[in-house]
mmCIF file of C-alpha atoms in Angstrom:
data_model
loop_
_atom_site.group_PDB
_atom_site.id
_atom_site.type_symbol
_atom_site.label_atom_id
_atom_site.label_comp_id
_atom_site.label_asym_id
_atom_site.label_seq_id
_atom_site.Cartn_x
_atom_site.Cartn_y
_atom_site.Cartn_z
ATOM 1 C CA MET A 1 -38.797 -169.747 167.365
ATOM 2 C CA ARG A 2 -39.666 -168.844 170.933
ATOM 3 C CA ILE A 3 -42.263 -169.307 173.643
ATOM 4 C CA ILE A 4 -44.663 -166.361 173.412
ATOM 5 C CA SER A 5 -46.451 -166.354 176.760
ATOM 6 C CA GLY A 6 -46.706 -168.008 180.152
ATOM 7 C CA ARG A 7 -44.084 -169.274 182.551
ATOM 8 C CA LEU A 8 -41.557 -170.027 179.779
ATOM 9 C CA LYS A 9 -42.149 -166.740 177.921
ATOM 10 C CA GLY A 10 -39.221 -165.571 175.801
ATOM 11 C CA ARG A 11 -37.314 -168.869 175.935
ATOM 12 C CA GLN A 12 -35.884 -169.982 172.597
ATOM 13 C CA LEU A 13 -36.608 -173.356 171.007
ATOM 14 C CA VAL A 14 -34.225 -175.482 168.991
ATOM 15 C CA GLY A 15 -35.294 -175.885 165.386
ATOM 16 C CA PHE A 16 -33.869 -176.774 162.030
ATOM 17 C CA LYS A 17 -34.761 -176.440 158.405
ATOM 18 C CA ALA A 18 -35.813 -179.719 156.875
ATOM 19 C CA GLY A 19 -38.439 -180.751 154.363
ATOM 20 C CA HIS A 20 -40.494 -182.618 156.941
ATOM 21 C CA ILE A 21 -40.618 -179.725 159.453
ATOM 22 C CA ARG A 22 -42.369 -176.418 158.906
ATOM 23 C CA PRO A 23 -42.616 -174.957 162.394
ATOM 24 C CA THR A 24 -45.570 -172.764 163.213
ATOM 25 C CA THR A 25 -44.334 -169.175 163.109
ATOM 26 C CA ASP A 26 -44.561 -166.987 166.204
ATOM 27 C CA ARG A 27 -47.225 -164.825 164.510
ATOM 28 C CA VAL A 28 -49.439 -167.799 163.666
ATOM 29 C CA LYS A 29 -48.873 -169.396 167.073
ATOM 30 C CA GLU A 30 -49.829 -166.165 168.843
ATOM 31 C CA THR A 31 -53.077 -165.962 166.834
ATOM 32 C CA LEU A 32 -53.936 -169.614 167.542
ATOM 33 C CA PHE A 33 -53.443 -169.198 171.265
ATOM 34 C CA ASN A 34 -55.296 -165.858 171.343
ATOM 35 C CA ILE A 35 -58.308 -167.645 169.862
ATOM 36 C CA LEU A 36 -57.955 -170.478 172.407
ATOM 37 C CA MET A 37 -57.136 -168.069 175.247
ATOM 38 C CA GLY A 38 -59.432 -169.289 178.028
ATOM 39 C CA ASP A 39 -59.379 -172.924 176.938
ATOM 40 C CA VAL A 40 -55.682 -173.677 177.594
ATOM 41 C CA PRO A 41 -55.233 -173.314 181.394
ATOM 42 C CA GLY A 42 -55.896 -176.708 182.987
ATOM 43 C CA ALA A 43 -56.462 -178.405 179.613
ATOM 44 C CA ARG A 44 -55.236 -181.789 178.431
ATOM 45 C CA VAL A 45 -53.463 -181.022 175.142
ATOM 46 C CA LEU A 46 -52.401 -183.341 172.321
ATOM 47 C CA ASP A 47 -49.859 -182.140 169.732
ATOM 48 C CA LEU A 48 -49.983 -184.390 166.638
ATOM 49 C CA PHE A 49 -47.178 -184.249 164.053
ATOM 50 C CA ALA A 50 -45.368 -182.390 166.846
ATOM 51 C CA GLY A 51 -42.233 -181.540 164.819
ATOM 52 C CA THR A 52 -40.240 -179.427 167.294
ATOM 53 C CA GLY A 53 -42.823 -179.641 170.094
ATOM 54 C CA ASN A 54 -43.497 -175.925 169.586
ATOM 55 C CA LEU A 55 -47.305 -175.991 170.076
ATOM 56 C CA GLY A 56 -47.281 -178.460 172.959
ATOM 57 C CA ILE A 57 -44.566 -176.525 174.791
ATOM 58 C CA GLU A 58 -46.468 -173.251 174.294
ATOM 59 C CA ALA A 59 -49.598 -174.905 175.728
ATOM 60 C CA LEU A 60 -47.659 -176.119 178.780
ATOM 61 C CA SER A 61 -46.186 -172.648 179.273
ATOM 62 C CA ARG A 62 -49.720 -171.200 179.223
ATOM 63 C CA GLY A 63 -50.997 -173.546 181.918
ATOM 64 C CA ALA A 64 -52.094 -176.794 180.256
ATOM 65 C CA SER A 65 -52.310 -179.526 182.908
ATOM 66 C CA TYR A 66 -51.104 -182.329 180.616
ATOM 67 C CA VAL A 67 -49.380 -182.279 177.227
ATOM 68 C CA GLU A 68 -48.544 -185.171 174.917
ATOM 69 C CA CYS A 69 -46.556 -184.795 171.690
ATOM 70 C CA VAL A 70 -46.893 -187.478 169.002
ATOM 71 C CA GLU A 71 -44.250 -187.695 166.287
ATOM 72 C CA VAL A 72 -42.846 -190.512 164.163
ATOM 73 C CA ASN A 73 -39.786 -188.846 162.573
ATOM 74 C CA LYS A 74 -36.568 -189.672 164.446
ATOM 75 C CA SER A 75 -34.941 -186.287 163.731
ATOM 76 C CA SER A 76 -38.025 -184.493 165.030
ATOM 77 C CA LEU A 77 -38.099 -186.675 168.138
ATOM 78 C CA ARG A 78 -34.482 -185.646 168.854
ATOM 79 C CA ILE A 79 -35.404 -181.961 168.456
ATOM 80 C CA ILE A 80 -38.368 -182.344 170.814
ATOM 81 C CA ALA A 81 -36.102 -184.044 173.375
ATOM 82 C CA ASP A 82 -33.516 -181.248 172.995
ATOM 83 C CA ASN A 83 -36.189 -178.570 173.480
ATOM 84 C CA LEU A 84 -37.650 -180.244 176.556
ATOM 85 C CA LYS A 85 -34.168 -180.683 178.049
ATOM 86 C CA SER A 86 -33.063 -177.096 177.346
ATOM 87 C CA LEU A 87 -36.248 -175.815 179.024
ATOM 88 C CA GLY A 88 -35.979 -178.272 181.930
ATOM 89 C CA ILE A 89 -39.435 -179.728 181.277
ATOM 90 C CA GLN A 90 -38.576 -183.308 180.220
ATOM 91 C CA LYS A 91 -40.849 -184.745 182.925
ATOM 92 C CA GLU A 92 -43.759 -182.404 182.158
ATOM 93 C CA ILE A 93 -44.527 -183.429 178.562
ATOM 94 C CA LYS A 94 -45.092 -186.980 177.372
ATOM 95 C CA VAL A 95 -43.504 -187.741 173.998
ATOM 96 C CA THR A 96 -44.911 -190.665 172.018
ATOM 97 C CA ALA A 97 -43.024 -192.042 169.017
ATOM 98 C CA SER A 98 -45.868 -193.193 166.786
ATOM 99 C CA ASP A 99 -47.592 -192.814 163.464
ATOM 100 C CA VAL A 100 -50.415 -190.328 164.097
ATOM 101 C CA PHE A 101 -53.078 -192.400 162.321
ATOM 102 C CA LYS A 102 -52.222 -195.538 164.327
ATOM 103 C CA TYR A 103 -52.177 -193.474 167.520
ATOM 104 C CA LEU A 104 -55.627 -191.960 166.874
ATOM 105 C CA LYS A 105 -57.108 -195.342 165.972
ATOM 106 C CA SER A 106 -55.770 -197.174 169.041
ATOM 107 C CA TYR A 107 -56.131 -194.445 171.709
ATOM 108 C CA LYS A 108 -58.170 -195.607 174.726
ATOM 109 C CA ALA A 109 -57.083 -193.388 177.670
ATOM 110 C CA GLU A 110 -58.529 -190.117 179.001
ATOM 111 C CA PRO A 111 -59.639 -187.815 176.155
ATOM 112 C CA PHE A 112 -58.024 -184.459 175.419
ATOM 113 C CA ASP A 113 -59.512 -180.955 175.587
ATOM 114 C CA ILE A 114 -57.421 -179.480 172.750
ATOM 115 C CA ILE A 115 -55.834 -181.343 169.838
ATOM 116 C CA PHE A 116 -53.336 -179.636 167.528
ATOM 117 C CA ILE A 117 -52.835 -181.254 164.115
ATOM 118 C CA ASP A 118 -49.997 -179.901 161.982
ATOM 119 C CA PRO A 119 -49.311 -182.471 159.246
ATOM 120 C CA PRO A 120 -46.518 -182.022 156.706
ATOM 121 C CA PHE A 121 -47.771 -179.928 153.782
ATOM 122 C CA THR A 122 -45.702 -182.078 151.433
ATOM 123 C CA GLU A 123 -48.113 -184.976 151.975
ATOM 124 C CA ALA A 124 -51.438 -183.094 151.625
ATOM 125 C CA ILE A 125 -53.093 -185.218 154.321
ATOM 126 C CA ALA A 126 -55.016 -182.612 156.328
ATOM 127 C CA HIS A 127 -58.398 -183.930 155.101
ATOM 128 C CA LYS A 128 -57.373 -187.505 155.953
ATOM 129 C CA CYS A 129 -56.248 -186.323 159.419
ATOM 130 C CA MET A 130 -59.622 -184.736 160.100
ATOM 131 C CA GLU A 131 -61.438 -187.893 159.013
ATOM 132 C CA ALA A 132 -59.321 -189.907 161.473
ATOM 133 C CA ALA A 133 -59.809 -187.292 164.206
ATOM 134 C CA SER A 134 -63.594 -187.441 163.839
ATOM 135 C CA THR A 135 -63.720 -191.021 165.135
ATOM 136 C CA THR A 136 -60.903 -191.118 167.694
ATOM 137 C CA GLN A 137 -61.499 -191.776 171.376
ATOM 138 C CA ALA A 138 -58.771 -189.188 172.080
ATOM 139 C CA ALA A 139 -61.572 -186.578 171.816
ATOM 140 C CA LYS A 140 -64.753 -186.012 173.813
ATOM 141 C CA ILE A 141 -67.735 -183.727 173.323
ATOM 142 C CA GLY A 142 -66.338 -180.201 173.496
ATOM 143 C CA THR A 143 -62.794 -181.071 172.383
ATOM 144 C CA ILE A 144 -61.314 -178.327 170.205
ATOM 145 C CA PHE A 145 -59.226 -179.309 167.182
ATOM 146 C CA VAL A 146 -56.818 -176.893 165.518
ATOM 147 C CA ILE A 147 -55.472 -178.055 162.160
ATOM 148 C CA GLU A 148 -52.886 -176.232 160.090
ATOM 149 C CA SER A 149 -52.879 -176.892 156.364
ATOM 150 C CA SER A 150 -52.003 -175.422 153.019
ATOM 151 C CA ARG A 151 -54.612 -172.864 151.927
ATOM 152 C CA HIS A 152 -55.044 -174.952 148.777
ATOM 153 C CA GLU A 153 -55.678 -178.192 150.610
ATOM 154 C CA ARG A 154 -59.186 -179.561 151.105
ATOM 155 C CA ILE A 155 -60.658 -178.994 154.562
ATOM 156 C CA ASP A 156 -64.414 -179.491 154.893
ATOM 157 C CA ASP A 157 -66.674 -177.534 157.267
ATOM 158 C CA ALA A 158 -67.656 -180.704 159.146
ATOM 159 C CA TYR A 159 -66.297 -184.187 159.777
ATOM 160 C CA GLY A 160 -68.922 -186.347 161.480
ATOM 161 C CA PRO A 161 -69.384 -184.747 164.925
ATOM 162 C CA LEU A 162 -66.649 -182.140 164.305
ATOM 163 C CA ARG A 163 -67.963 -178.706 163.296
ATOM 164 C CA LEU A 164 -65.956 -175.775 161.976
ATOM 165 C CA LEU A 165 -65.800 -172.867 164.439
ATOM 166 C CA ASP A 166 -63.309 -170.563 162.724
ATOM 167 C CA ARG A 167 -60.783 -170.476 159.901
ATOM 168 C CA ARG A 168 -57.857 -168.074 159.550
ATOM 169 C CA ALA A 169 -55.481 -167.585 156.618
ATOM 170 C CA PHE A 170 -51.765 -166.820 157.012
ATOM 171 C CA GLY A 171 -50.006 -166.474 153.673
ATOM 172 C CA ASP A 172 -49.903 -169.949 152.116
ATOM 173 C CA LYS A 173 -51.350 -171.721 155.167
ATOM 174 C CA SER A 174 -54.614 -171.747 157.040
ATOM 175 C CA ALA A 175 -55.660 -172.748 160.534
ATOM 176 C CA SER A 176 -59.089 -174.285 161.014
ATOM 177 C CA PHE A 177 -60.752 -174.651 164.424
ATOM 178 C CA PHE A 178 -63.261 -177.459 164.954
ATOM 179 C CA GLN A 179 -65.211 -178.598 168.002
ATOM 180 C CA LYS A 180 -66.612 -182.038 168.667
ATOM 181 C CA GLY A 181 -70.362 -182.025 169.197
ATOM 182 C CA GLU A 182 -72.986 -184.658 169.979
ATOM 183 C CA GLY A 183 -72.865 -186.339 166.608
#
């Protein structure tokens, strides 16, 4: 697992194999960021179910102005801390230890431009995540959501004001891109 582009390009990330972590592969990550290409520089980015911090760190490397990683698992939080320390970016990414659903429900600060959602496949909660995302104040009109899920898991084409922009398949997983509209 490595940083693909930007100021941290080529740097390796710490990772480990565990049931609760299924890091986004370099191939999938490259495709996601190619689709988002012009949206990342200067963006406020939220990485939910952050795991290793892989997506948030890639966004920072590509010029995001603010990145926050939300994760509840203690082992994952240690990995994120190790990755930030090894890259020397501990002060550049905010890490929040929280349940994602509680975080989305209680969020009241400045909204994000891009929100990555990569829930554990073992729980089949992608649909539930999108329902929660559709009402959060962490998003504004124009916010782009990228959710990774099992190809067999239910993901609708719309969730309230969130409309499907694109969907890509990668083996057993898919990535769906949504944008928040007027309502």
